[in-house]
XYZ file of C-alpha atoms in Angstrom:
767
model
C 81.423 61.563 63.034
C 82.677 60.970 59.516
C 86.230 61.693 58.392
C 84.851 64.841 56.786
C 84.798 67.002 59.912
C 81.932 69.429 60.270
C 82.896 73.072 60.175
C 82.094 74.400 63.616
C 81.351 77.935 62.569
C 79.192 78.500 59.479
C 80.909 81.847 59.105
C 84.248 80.075 58.658
C 82.963 78.272 55.592
C 81.124 81.344 54.314
C 84.208 83.567 54.609
C 86.411 81.000 52.911
C 83.903 80.418 50.148
C 83.514 84.148 49.624
C 87.273 84.535 49.448
C 87.565 81.729 46.900
C 84.701 83.004 44.773
C 85.939 86.589 44.785
C 89.454 85.504 43.926
C 88.282 83.229 41.130
C 85.937 85.902 39.861
C 88.671 88.494 39.742
C 90.848 86.265 37.619
C 88.046 84.992 35.432
C 87.038 88.556 34.687
C 90.450 89.169 33.133
C 91.180 87.910 29.636
C 92.579 84.426 29.843
C 96.097 83.121 29.390
C 97.988 79.991 28.523
C 97.621 76.550 29.990
C 99.447 75.770 33.215
C 102.110 73.536 31.716
C 103.474 72.042 34.924
C 106.309 70.509 32.973
C 107.696 71.303 29.555
C 106.918 67.864 28.171
C 105.945 67.880 24.519
C 104.282 64.847 23.029
C 106.077 63.661 19.907
C 103.084 61.423 19.302
C 100.136 60.252 21.313
C 101.742 56.903 22.109
C 105.185 58.053 23.335
C 106.669 59.775 26.340
C 107.494 63.023 24.566
C 110.476 65.299 25.198
C 111.145 66.959 28.551
C 112.655 70.417 28.137
C 114.726 71.753 31.050
C 116.757 74.882 31.755
C 119.309 73.288 34.077
C 122.072 75.071 32.139
C 120.222 78.399 31.728
C 118.993 77.517 28.244
C 116.258 75.236 26.981
C 117.549 71.722 26.312
C 116.321 68.163 26.083
C 116.652 66.569 29.530
C 118.208 63.470 27.957
C 121.029 65.509 26.410
C 122.080 67.560 29.457
C 125.375 66.277 31.017
C 124.100 66.984 34.535
C 122.189 64.895 37.078
C 118.840 66.669 36.898
C 115.313 65.426 37.594
C 111.987 67.066 36.856
C 108.631 67.023 38.547
C 105.436 67.918 36.745
C 102.306 66.618 35.093
C 99.901 64.409 37.011
C 102.352 63.793 39.860
C 102.803 67.479 40.595
C 99.052 68.037 40.284
C 98.337 65.198 42.690
C 100.691 66.289 45.462
C 100.075 70.054 45.277
C 96.362 70.402 44.510
C 95.061 69.180 47.873
C 96.396 71.715 50.369
C 99.999 70.475 50.447
C 102.994 72.791 50.780
C 106.546 72.494 49.443
C 107.372 69.669 51.884
C 105.260 67.379 49.679
C 108.160 67.342 47.199
C 110.167 65.121 49.565
C 111.258 61.927 47.855
C 109.411 62.666 44.622
C 112.744 62.659 42.820
C 115.735 60.591 43.963
C 117.949 62.034 46.719
C 115.588 64.901 47.686
C 114.222 65.317 51.206
C 112.281 68.249 52.697
C 111.251 68.648 56.341
C 110.527 71.365 58.883
C 110.095 72.003 62.595
C 108.318 75.289 61.714
C 105.710 73.735 59.436
C 104.684 75.423 56.197
C 106.818 78.535 56.681
C 110.388 77.223 57.070
C 111.264 74.168 54.937
C 114.684 72.542 55.148
C 115.945 70.908 51.950
C 118.402 68.005 51.636
C 120.009 66.620 48.474
C 122.143 63.472 48.607
C 122.069 63.727 52.395
C 123.488 67.249 52.549
C 121.279 69.685 54.429
C 120.979 71.561 57.706
C 118.584 70.747 60.545
C 119.240 74.068 62.309
C 115.989 75.690 63.474
C 117.377 79.216 63.737
C 115.991 81.769 61.309
C 119.371 82.648 59.814
C 120.404 79.033 59.233
C 122.627 78.519 56.210
C 121.508 75.673 53.952
C 123.653 73.863 51.361
C 120.640 73.463 49.044
C 119.585 76.566 47.144
C 116.017 77.321 46.123
C 115.902 79.279 42.857
C 112.564 80.864 41.958
C 112.468 82.231 38.388
C 116.277 82.544 38.313
C 116.384 84.295 41.719
C 117.979 82.555 44.690
C 115.903 82.569 47.898
C 118.407 82.489 50.729
C 116.451 82.813 53.977
C 114.376 79.778 55.058
C 111.132 81.771 55.367
C 111.378 82.602 51.652
C 112.071 79.026 50.579
C 108.570 77.928 51.531
C 106.889 80.203 48.978
C 103.846 78.252 47.720
C 103.959 76.032 44.656
C 101.395 77.276 42.107
C 101.039 78.055 38.400
C 104.373 76.434 37.593
C 105.907 75.582 34.260
C 108.371 73.102 35.767
C 110.283 72.036 38.865
C 113.843 70.881 38.350
C 116.166 69.328 40.917
C 119.849 69.775 40.051
C 121.973 67.442 42.141
C 125.567 68.183 43.074
C 127.473 71.497 43.349
C 126.156 74.378 41.232
C 127.354 77.942 40.771
C 129.098 78.364 37.454
C 125.734 79.064 35.840
C 123.573 80.245 38.758
C 123.641 83.290 40.966
C 124.527 81.706 44.318
C 126.988 78.912 44.832
C 125.681 75.768 46.505
C 127.533 72.548 47.394
C 124.529 70.194 47.481
C 122.267 71.233 44.626
C 119.377 73.399 43.538
C 115.599 73.064 43.635
C 114.509 75.250 40.750
C 110.971 76.594 40.284
C 109.951 78.192 36.988
C 106.555 79.846 36.759
C 104.334 80.035 33.684
C 105.153 83.296 31.904
C 102.808 85.717 30.110
C 102.410 85.522 26.368
C 99.183 83.767 25.367
C 95.451 83.787 25.993
C 93.897 81.170 28.222
C 93.763 80.118 31.800
C 92.500 77.645 34.348
C 90.696 77.410 37.649
C 90.489 74.476 40.025
C 89.303 73.863 43.546
C 89.324 71.002 46.021
C 87.747 70.238 49.377
C 88.526 67.395 51.731
C 88.890 66.018 55.213
C 89.203 68.504 58.102
C 87.939 71.261 55.830
C 91.148 71.125 53.781
C 90.463 73.421 50.847
C 92.366 74.826 47.916
C 91.548 77.241 45.102
C 94.079 77.918 42.349
C 93.425 80.213 39.381
C 95.430 81.757 36.564
C 94.375 84.007 33.697
C 95.755 86.637 31.392
C 95.846 88.159 27.949
C 98.185 89.033 25.115
C 97.644 91.686 22.445
C 99.179 92.117 18.992
C 101.544 94.863 20.160
C 103.718 92.655 22.356
C 102.017 93.421 25.671
C 100.842 90.500 27.790
C 99.786 89.922 31.373
C 99.321 86.923 33.623
C 97.661 86.827 37.017
C 97.642 83.775 39.242
C 96.599 83.065 42.789
C 96.387 80.319 45.367
C 94.350 79.857 48.513
C 94.926 76.914 50.860
C 93.160 76.399 54.147
C 92.301 73.868 56.821
C 90.029 73.974 59.854
C 91.432 73.428 63.314
C 91.262 69.644 63.574
C 93.506 68.688 66.500
C 91.775 68.510 69.877
C 93.873 69.893 72.724
C 92.527 67.850 75.626
C 93.687 70.473 78.130
C 92.028 73.455 76.455
C 88.365 74.487 76.383
C 86.256 73.270 73.488
C 87.233 70.876 70.757
C 89.453 70.964 67.683
C 91.441 74.106 68.481
C 94.801 73.561 66.737
C 96.221 72.608 63.347
C 94.319 75.010 61.075
C 95.680 77.596 58.688
C 94.893 80.060 55.909
C 97.612 80.491 53.277
C 97.194 82.962 50.411
C 99.621 83.708 47.575
C 99.261 85.767 44.410
C 101.397 86.746 41.444
C 101.038 89.452 38.780
C 103.294 89.496 35.714
C 103.360 92.133 32.982
C 105.507 91.525 29.921
C 106.427 93.521 26.849
C 108.137 92.173 23.712
C 109.426 94.152 20.779
C 111.997 92.871 18.316
C 114.834 91.381 20.330
C 113.687 92.969 23.606
C 111.677 91.223 26.335
C 110.878 92.941 29.629
C 108.888 91.365 32.437
C 107.861 92.864 35.772
C 106.567 90.610 38.512
C 104.947 91.228 41.889
C 104.230 88.454 44.398
C 102.772 88.228 47.873
C 102.142 85.546 50.488
C 100.054 85.901 53.664
C 99.948 83.012 56.135
C 97.985 82.821 59.381
C 97.652 79.560 61.262
C 99.187 77.043 63.613
C 102.864 76.436 64.081
C 104.054 72.830 64.204
C 102.205 70.746 66.787
C 104.804 69.317 69.145
C 103.817 66.235 71.154
C 105.376 65.572 74.548
C 106.809 62.096 75.031
C 105.879 61.038 71.525
C 108.321 58.202 72.205
C 109.121 56.284 75.359
C 112.630 55.377 76.426
C 113.909 52.384 74.479
C 111.525 52.708 71.533
C 110.645 55.011 68.638
C 107.049 53.763 68.485
C 104.553 56.601 68.738
C 102.723 57.218 72.020
C 99.334 58.803 72.507
C 98.490 62.055 74.273
C 97.278 60.117 77.296
C 100.828 59.092 78.133
C 103.546 56.515 77.419
C 102.228 53.235 76.088
C 98.827 54.608 75.069
C 97.524 54.429 71.475
C 98.673 57.292 69.283
C 95.906 59.545 67.962
C 96.957 62.101 65.404
C 94.041 64.417 66.219
C 94.724 64.636 69.972
C 97.360 66.508 71.961
C 97.858 67.769 75.522
C 99.413 71.220 75.586
C 99.196 74.271 77.825
C 101.129 76.749 75.690
C 100.067 79.204 73.035
C 100.415 78.269 69.370
C 100.270 80.622 66.382
C 102.192 81.606 63.292
C 101.924 84.648 61.018
C 104.024 85.230 57.903
C 104.037 87.958 55.264
C 106.275 87.804 52.179
C 106.515 90.328 49.348
C 108.474 90.335 46.109
C 109.072 92.671 43.203
C 111.260 91.757 40.249
C 112.270 93.058 36.856
C 113.699 90.779 34.160
C 115.125 92.332 31.005
C 116.696 90.629 28.023
C 117.863 91.776 24.634
C 118.815 89.537 21.730
C 121.715 91.083 19.821
C 121.862 88.153 17.415
C 125.096 86.363 18.367
C 124.412 86.871 22.087
C 121.594 87.733 24.474
C 122.053 90.067 27.431
C 120.041 89.318 30.585
C 119.379 91.487 33.634
C 117.577 89.941 36.612
C 116.671 92.293 39.457
C 114.694 91.135 42.486
C 113.732 92.375 45.935
C 112.157 90.073 48.521
C 111.012 91.066 51.990
C 109.151 89.385 54.812
C 108.261 89.232 58.477
C 107.328 86.340 60.765
C 105.867 85.660 64.209
C 105.863 82.051 65.400
C 105.122 80.661 68.859
C 104.721 77.072 69.923
C 104.469 74.912 73.012
C 108.022 73.584 72.692
C 107.777 71.019 75.485
C 104.686 69.695 73.700
C 102.723 68.845 76.818
C 100.733 69.911 79.826
C 102.220 70.969 83.168
C 104.253 73.906 84.331
C 104.268 73.168 88.062
C 104.200 70.223 90.422
C 102.754 67.704 90.121
C 104.387 67.375 86.695
C 101.902 64.989 85.180
C 98.138 65.384 85.507
C 96.303 62.094 85.628
C 96.250 60.620 82.140
C 98.737 63.218 80.915
C 101.551 62.942 78.406
C 104.202 61.796 80.860
C 107.087 63.417 82.718
C 107.950 66.978 81.656
C 110.865 68.345 83.726
C 110.212 71.998 82.897
C 107.938 74.099 80.760
C 109.370 75.442 77.509
C 107.685 78.036 75.355
C 109.430 80.443 73.000
C 108.449 82.769 70.208
C 110.651 83.417 67.183
C 110.116 86.591 65.181
C 111.604 88.068 62.052
C 110.717 91.753 62.425
C 112.409 92.512 59.129
C 113.946 90.571 56.246
C 115.101 92.299 53.073
C 116.914 90.566 50.231
C 118.144 92.283 47.076
C 119.778 90.449 44.173
C 121.080 91.628 40.830
C 122.430 89.473 38.041
C 123.806 90.388 34.630
C 124.518 87.596 32.177
C 125.571 87.304 28.531
C 124.855 84.038 26.720
C 125.706 82.978 23.190
C 122.796 82.017 20.949
C 124.440 79.503 18.656
C 123.393 75.856 18.520
C 126.372 73.563 18.143
C 130.032 74.543 18.011
C 131.316 76.899 20.701
C 128.883 78.320 23.230
C 129.465 80.407 26.316
C 127.881 82.272 29.206
C 129.419 84.860 31.517
C 127.808 86.780 34.345
C 127.997 88.882 37.507
C 125.850 88.340 40.615
C 125.311 90.583 43.648
C 123.484 89.673 46.870
C 122.556 91.909 49.804
C 120.501 90.760 52.795
C 119.443 92.532 55.964
C 117.912 90.288 58.643
C 116.631 90.940 62.155
C 115.661 88.067 64.459
C 114.000 88.174 67.860
C 113.637 85.217 70.232
C 111.351 85.591 73.235
C 111.237 83.192 76.175
C 108.197 83.193 78.473
C 108.029 82.197 82.113
C 104.716 80.358 81.775
C 102.959 78.526 78.952
C 100.253 81.150 78.451
C 102.297 84.207 79.439
C 102.352 87.118 77.025
C 104.896 89.159 79.009
C 108.459 88.153 78.023
C 110.804 86.689 80.620
C 113.794 87.145 78.291
C 114.454 88.619 74.863
C 117.381 87.784 72.592
C 118.065 89.564 69.312
C 120.213 89.057 66.224
C 121.096 91.553 63.518
C 122.736 90.235 60.370
C 123.935 91.991 57.217
C 125.201 89.748 54.433
C 126.734 90.740 51.120
C 128.153 88.568 48.382
C 129.143 88.814 44.777
C 130.210 86.306 42.206
C 131.710 86.328 38.738
C 130.917 83.189 36.766
C 131.578 81.859 33.296
C 130.932 78.671 31.365
C 131.990 77.475 27.919
C 130.878 74.436 25.940
C 131.763 72.913 22.622
C 129.676 70.415 20.683
C 131.534 68.246 18.171
C 129.995 66.703 15.078
C 130.615 63.188 16.422
C 128.205 63.696 19.361
C 130.791 64.678 21.982
C 129.958 67.726 24.086
C 132.444 69.259 26.543
C 131.659 71.923 29.099
C 133.697 73.760 31.728
C 132.872 76.592 34.103
C 134.393 78.615 36.924
C 133.144 81.037 39.537
C 134.783 83.533 41.853
C 132.858 83.851 45.147
C 133.221 86.653 47.690
C 131.067 86.476 50.849
C 130.906 88.709 53.909
C 128.586 88.766 56.918
C 128.419 91.299 59.755
C 126.647 89.911 62.794
C 125.554 91.186 66.202
C 123.696 89.217 68.881
C 122.596 90.196 72.387
C 120.200 89.385 75.200
C 119.154 92.860 76.323
C 116.484 91.627 78.738
C 116.450 88.604 81.051
C 114.151 88.484 84.064
C 114.211 84.718 84.635
C 114.875 83.198 88.058
C 118.546 82.745 88.864
C 118.290 78.989 89.462
C 117.851 78.470 85.725
C 121.494 79.438 85.297
C 121.105 81.731 82.347
C 122.949 84.520 84.132
C 120.986 87.619 83.151
C 121.375 89.881 80.113
C 124.146 89.455 77.554
C 125.864 92.522 76.126
C 126.074 92.781 72.322
C 128.549 90.400 70.700
C 129.729 91.486 67.268
C 131.747 89.628 64.689
C 132.435 89.589 60.952
C 133.099 86.549 58.812
C 134.196 86.486 55.191
C 135.823 84.320 52.595
C 136.557 84.241 48.893
C 137.170 81.152 46.797
C 137.083 79.873 43.229
C 134.788 76.961 42.379
C 134.514 75.121 39.087
C 133.025 72.216 37.167
C 133.887 70.135 34.109
C 131.449 67.857 32.316
C 131.274 65.744 29.192
C 128.391 64.221 27.281
C 128.515 61.764 24.431
C 125.659 60.710 22.201
C 126.296 57.034 21.523
C 123.203 57.078 19.342
C 119.987 59.033 18.966
C 118.638 57.121 21.956
C 121.630 56.731 24.309
C 123.680 59.499 25.942
C 126.579 59.090 28.373
C 127.709 61.842 30.735
C 130.237 62.554 33.474
C 130.824 65.581 35.678
C 133.356 66.752 38.263
C 132.494 69.812 40.355
C 133.951 71.837 43.189
C 131.388 73.359 45.568
C 131.615 75.810 48.449
C 129.512 77.158 51.302
C 130.434 80.438 52.952
C 131.185 80.660 56.692
C 128.160 80.609 59.013
C 127.269 82.201 62.353
C 124.912 80.909 65.016
C 123.974 83.417 67.705
C 120.686 82.358 69.270
C 121.317 83.716 72.795
C 117.962 83.001 74.436
C 119.646 80.149 76.370
C 123.363 80.773 75.881
C 126.010 83.428 76.320
C 128.233 82.931 73.289
C 128.010 82.692 69.537
C 129.543 80.019 67.326
C 131.118 80.193 63.893
C 131.609 77.491 61.278
C 134.367 77.808 58.729
C 133.752 77.517 54.996
C 133.074 74.053 53.652
C 134.368 72.713 50.350
C 132.931 69.809 48.384
C 134.362 67.708 45.569
C 131.683 65.846 43.631
C 132.050 63.163 40.965
C 129.177 61.677 38.985
C 128.630 59.670 35.828
C 125.708 57.994 34.164
C 123.646 57.408 31.091
C 120.291 58.559 29.740
C 118.270 56.478 27.305
C 115.117 56.518 25.202
C 114.045 53.006 24.215
C 111.250 51.113 22.470
C 110.374 53.854 20.010
C 110.257 56.465 22.783
C 107.938 54.384 24.969
C 110.608 53.797 27.630
C 112.996 56.253 29.280
C 115.666 55.084 31.725
C 118.337 57.267 33.363
C 120.978 56.120 35.830
C 123.534 58.179 37.773
C 126.239 57.112 40.186
C 127.970 59.684 42.366
C 130.582 60.180 45.058
C 131.338 63.330 47.048
C 133.689 64.311 49.805
C 133.318 67.487 51.854
C 136.012 69.110 53.924
C 134.947 71.070 57.018
C 131.272 70.263 56.504
C 129.155 72.701 58.489
C 126.959 70.894 61.015
C 124.641 72.157 63.748
C 124.472 70.418 67.093
C 120.808 71.148 67.863
C 119.298 71.156 71.341
C 120.672 68.428 73.581
C 121.499 68.820 77.246
C 122.424 72.492 76.765
C 119.321 73.414 74.716
C 121.566 75.475 72.479
C 122.322 75.208 68.766
C 126.067 75.205 68.124
C 127.883 75.244 64.797
C 130.715 72.777 64.272
C 132.854 71.637 61.349
C 133.370 67.957 60.539
C 136.849 67.306 59.150
C 135.496 65.096 56.375
C 132.139 63.730 55.265
C 131.824 61.284 52.387
C 128.783 60.204 50.430
C 128.030 57.954 47.527
C 124.962 56.533 45.856
C 122.875 55.884 42.787
C 119.834 57.588 41.271
C 117.679 55.630 38.849
C 114.644 56.982 37.004
C 112.361 54.911 34.806
C 109.337 55.986 32.755
C 107.246 53.937 30.353
C 104.144 54.232 28.196
C 103.516 50.506 27.572
C 100.109 51.014 25.973
C 98.116 54.002 24.800
C 96.605 55.854 27.720
C 98.993 54.441 30.343
C 102.143 55.901 31.870
C 104.303 54.371 34.584
C 107.161 56.014 36.495
C 109.542 54.628 39.091
C 112.553 56.273 40.702
C 114.992 54.884 43.236
C 117.667 56.693 45.188
C 120.367 55.137 47.354
C 122.407 57.555 49.484
C 125.133 56.535 51.925
C 126.771 59.304 53.971
C 129.395 59.040 56.684
C 131.021 61.523 59.060
C 134.770 60.872 59.239
C 136.178 62.789 62.190
C 137.438 60.849 65.248
C 137.783 64.113 67.178
C 134.194 65.236 66.724
C 131.871 64.940 69.725
C 128.447 66.368 70.566
C 126.213 66.452 73.612
C 123.527 63.788 73.740
C 119.883 64.438 74.378
C 118.648 66.154 77.490
C 115.631 63.863 77.403
C 115.908 60.259 78.661
C 116.879 58.801 75.293
C 119.134 55.879 74.420
C 122.182 57.126 72.501
C 123.795 54.418 70.358
C 127.136 56.184 69.864
C 130.226 55.636 72.056
C 130.639 58.024 74.966
C 133.825 60.064 75.263
C 135.951 58.723 78.118
C 135.464 60.747 81.277
C 132.753 62.941 79.731
C 129.244 61.759 80.635
C 126.659 62.855 78.091
C 129.239 63.600 75.375
C 129.308 61.207 72.429
C 131.422 60.552 69.363
C 129.586 60.976 66.049
C 132.461 59.614 63.966
C 131.029 57.126 61.461
C 127.445 58.372 61.763
C 125.222 59.108 58.795
C 123.988 62.660 58.337
C 120.636 63.616 59.929
C 117.480 63.364 57.811
C 119.400 61.268 55.259
C 117.610 58.003 54.445
C 119.637 55.408 52.593
C 116.713 54.466 50.365
C 114.017 56.544 48.750
C 111.571 55.057 46.265
C 108.763 56.831 44.463
C 106.456 55.606 41.759
C 103.289 56.465 39.913
C 100.909 54.972 37.395
C 98.186 56.643 35.371
C 95.648 55.129 33.018
C 92.916 56.789 30.988
C 90.029 55.217 29.027
C 88.215 57.276 26.349
C 84.542 57.816 27.115
C 82.466 59.932 24.759
C 83.998 63.391 24.404
C 86.433 62.816 27.235
C 88.118 60.168 29.340
C 87.891 58.476 32.698
C 91.259 58.369 34.389
C 92.957 56.896 37.424
C 96.277 57.988 38.882
C 98.180 56.652 41.883
C 101.521 57.750 43.329
C 103.663 56.373 46.183
C 106.667 57.438 48.217
C 108.839 55.335 50.551
C 111.872 56.278 52.591
C 113.967 54.134 54.908
C 115.218 54.920 58.425
C 116.306 58.433 59.378
C 117.878 59.827 62.538
C 116.850 63.312 63.609
C 120.120 64.567 65.119
C 123.877 64.219 64.704
C 124.003 61.522 67.370
C 122.139 58.300 66.725
C 119.533 57.229 69.252
C 116.766 54.671 69.489
C 114.045 57.200 70.222
C 114.859 60.173 67.983
C 114.585 58.249 64.746
C 111.956 56.845 62.421
C 112.202 53.403 60.838
C 110.362 54.127 57.591
C 107.625 56.115 55.911
C 105.227 54.993 53.195
C 102.658 57.381 51.741
C 100.431 56.881 48.742
C 97.751 58.746 46.864
C 94.913 57.901 44.504
C 92.915 60.071 42.119
C 89.873 58.959 40.081
C 88.120 61.312 37.726
C 86.692 62.384 34.408
C 87.943 65.125 32.081
C 86.629 66.311 28.745
C 88.845 66.368 25.678
C 89.336 70.109 25.849
C 89.513 70.016 29.659
C 86.610 72.398 30.016
C 85.739 70.149 32.931
C 87.895 67.929 35.133
C 86.230 66.416 38.176
C 87.825 63.865 40.496
C 87.847 62.199 43.890
C 91.185 61.891 45.663
C 92.909 60.569 48.759
C 96.369 61.464 50.079
C 98.330 59.316 52.556
C 95.915 56.574 51.651
C 97.309 54.104 54.228
C 97.141 56.785 56.959
C 100.838 56.221 57.674
C 101.847 57.700 61.031
C 105.549 58.518 61.081
C 107.646 60.865 63.165
C 109.519 63.348 60.993
C 111.457 65.230 63.685
C 111.951 65.765 67.390
C 113.008 68.117 70.194
C 115.557 66.554 72.501
C 116.365 68.929 75.371
C 113.353 68.354 77.633
C 111.250 65.245 77.144
C 110.911 62.869 74.210
C 109.017 65.392 72.088
C 108.320 64.691 68.414
C 106.182 65.803 65.498
C 104.595 63.714 62.775
C 103.693 63.660 59.086
C 100.502 64.946 57.494
C 97.215 63.054 58.068
C 95.168 61.150 55.530
C 93.095 63.571 53.468
C 90.403 62.637 51.021
C 87.921 64.717 49.096
C 86.831 65.978 45.689
C 88.210 68.448 43.164
C 86.912 70.240 40.102
C 88.774 72.218 37.475
C 88.393 73.923 34.123
C 90.507 75.465 31.372
C 89.404 78.385 29.279
């Protein structure tokens, strides 16, 4: 069989094709809208790099003149990694110091910047990296995975933020800005590849002479089931999904007034993450096959006896208003997000729930069966921001604002007695109400000699009311869970002032220096997943001091751009989550001190007409400094490399360890070249991403780690001058790199791996 797997049911293809055609037809029938400018890069001339416009400081500015460590992602690179069925995790490593991973798959990404992140798998996990979608912070993890489509730009702001944005964050912000209404035009593109991986993305709209405009955009991504569960009937019965997202924007402009209403929806139905029992064998992190330890690893095979499914619905309505009074502009940003989730997986990742533990040729020793389902019956998030910003260019500028956040979240965790059971053996629930408000202000002054100073402050007030319980537990007594748990209620709150000060200096038209000092903060957190425990845990607030400096340059008549940043941060009471381990229970802890330092280098060049080269390198070194901090080791037979606490078997010191999911080195690069042919051009584009060793948990072990990852992509195609047609062949993960990206450590040596190699064809048009 070829790498292009046959679709088993003709109706599957027919229904997907009908969906794609009807969706494309609906958009094409509407008057068209502007191009999908994935990045605000304007070409100063055909032979240069152009100017990248960012809104890292809530106003449009040249990237090279912003005194903040900010990186952008757009153009051919963004097209390449998002137009072939990929989700937001594909952004990992594409700019220095950014990592994205997930043990829930497409629906629950976890972001890390400069090593700061949170590997907690609970559905109320607090993350130090904020995702901001059209100026609205998305707090809950199931919102942060909203699909990437019809974007104007992606910006990654590294270091503490908050004096300009609605929600304070100690690590940084990943900022998505969609294409707004206002012009006529549009695009449509589709791709199809290995395993039936398909994608259709369309956008269209119209603008009239009376200030009214509309933009509609939609995305469909899908994949056939392509993983063969050797212990289930039939073939290829896991790994597929259907993911649909749509956005409608209506905008009205009159004089100094602009009002925009937006509605968005996402519907996901597919597989949860595919866990693989005994992915590793004791003493090694090499990947094992489904047939047991020491057998060749096959990405499209697994042995599992549990159910696997995932369903997610997300809805959003927002209203953005602004009025230009001349000296200042008043902004109002109102947004309501809601969602619900059902996710069940075979957590032990293997086959066997009763003696004998291992069927012949099975995945190895599995001490007990583990299968849970995590649900979000209800998530509701409301945010409101008011902001006033000065309009002057040069001299004194300022912004001041108020932000309000209100979230209601219900979580349900269900444990089952057997892998295929549908009757719960135990049910644990969490009910969380979070409110926060912030008052923030920033001033800047630009001198005639090229010096620009900026300072900001923010008052943060956070409160969370939390209740957890295990109302039902019918599991056998020998498991030691002890029956139901009565409701446990607690409230946490804190208020603090954060701030930042930065300076930029234009040495010349082509060289800018900058430096920034910032104070960041993360509110207290609660962990109350009681499916396997009887108590909740609380982490105190964390506070970060960050220092960074660097330079930004345009060289060789704007054919070369080189930016370099060095940084150092120290965090007091860093919130960490001890995940899994011998107790199979996630527990919040505070590390007395965690330090990090590194460099971020970004290089772009257009050496000859038609060619562009980009290379970025990030070096991040993090260290936990707390001699009194210990965690439980793995419940699986792994080899922990940390020193054991005297007299406490299975308890290890993590003092001196790096943070989880924090590679020291990340390198990404791309090269594109186009040759004119007739009324168009033939083009080639390749992009690559490398990261060094990561450990999956707070303790360091041989097995629960990955030595390196290297993924590359290639795209070859033809596009006409006006892009009426763009047709290409592509391949992602061209080397078919097989790397573990996470693990589960309380049972056996379970792990999960990166995306497979995908190749196929794509076609697109603009109108």
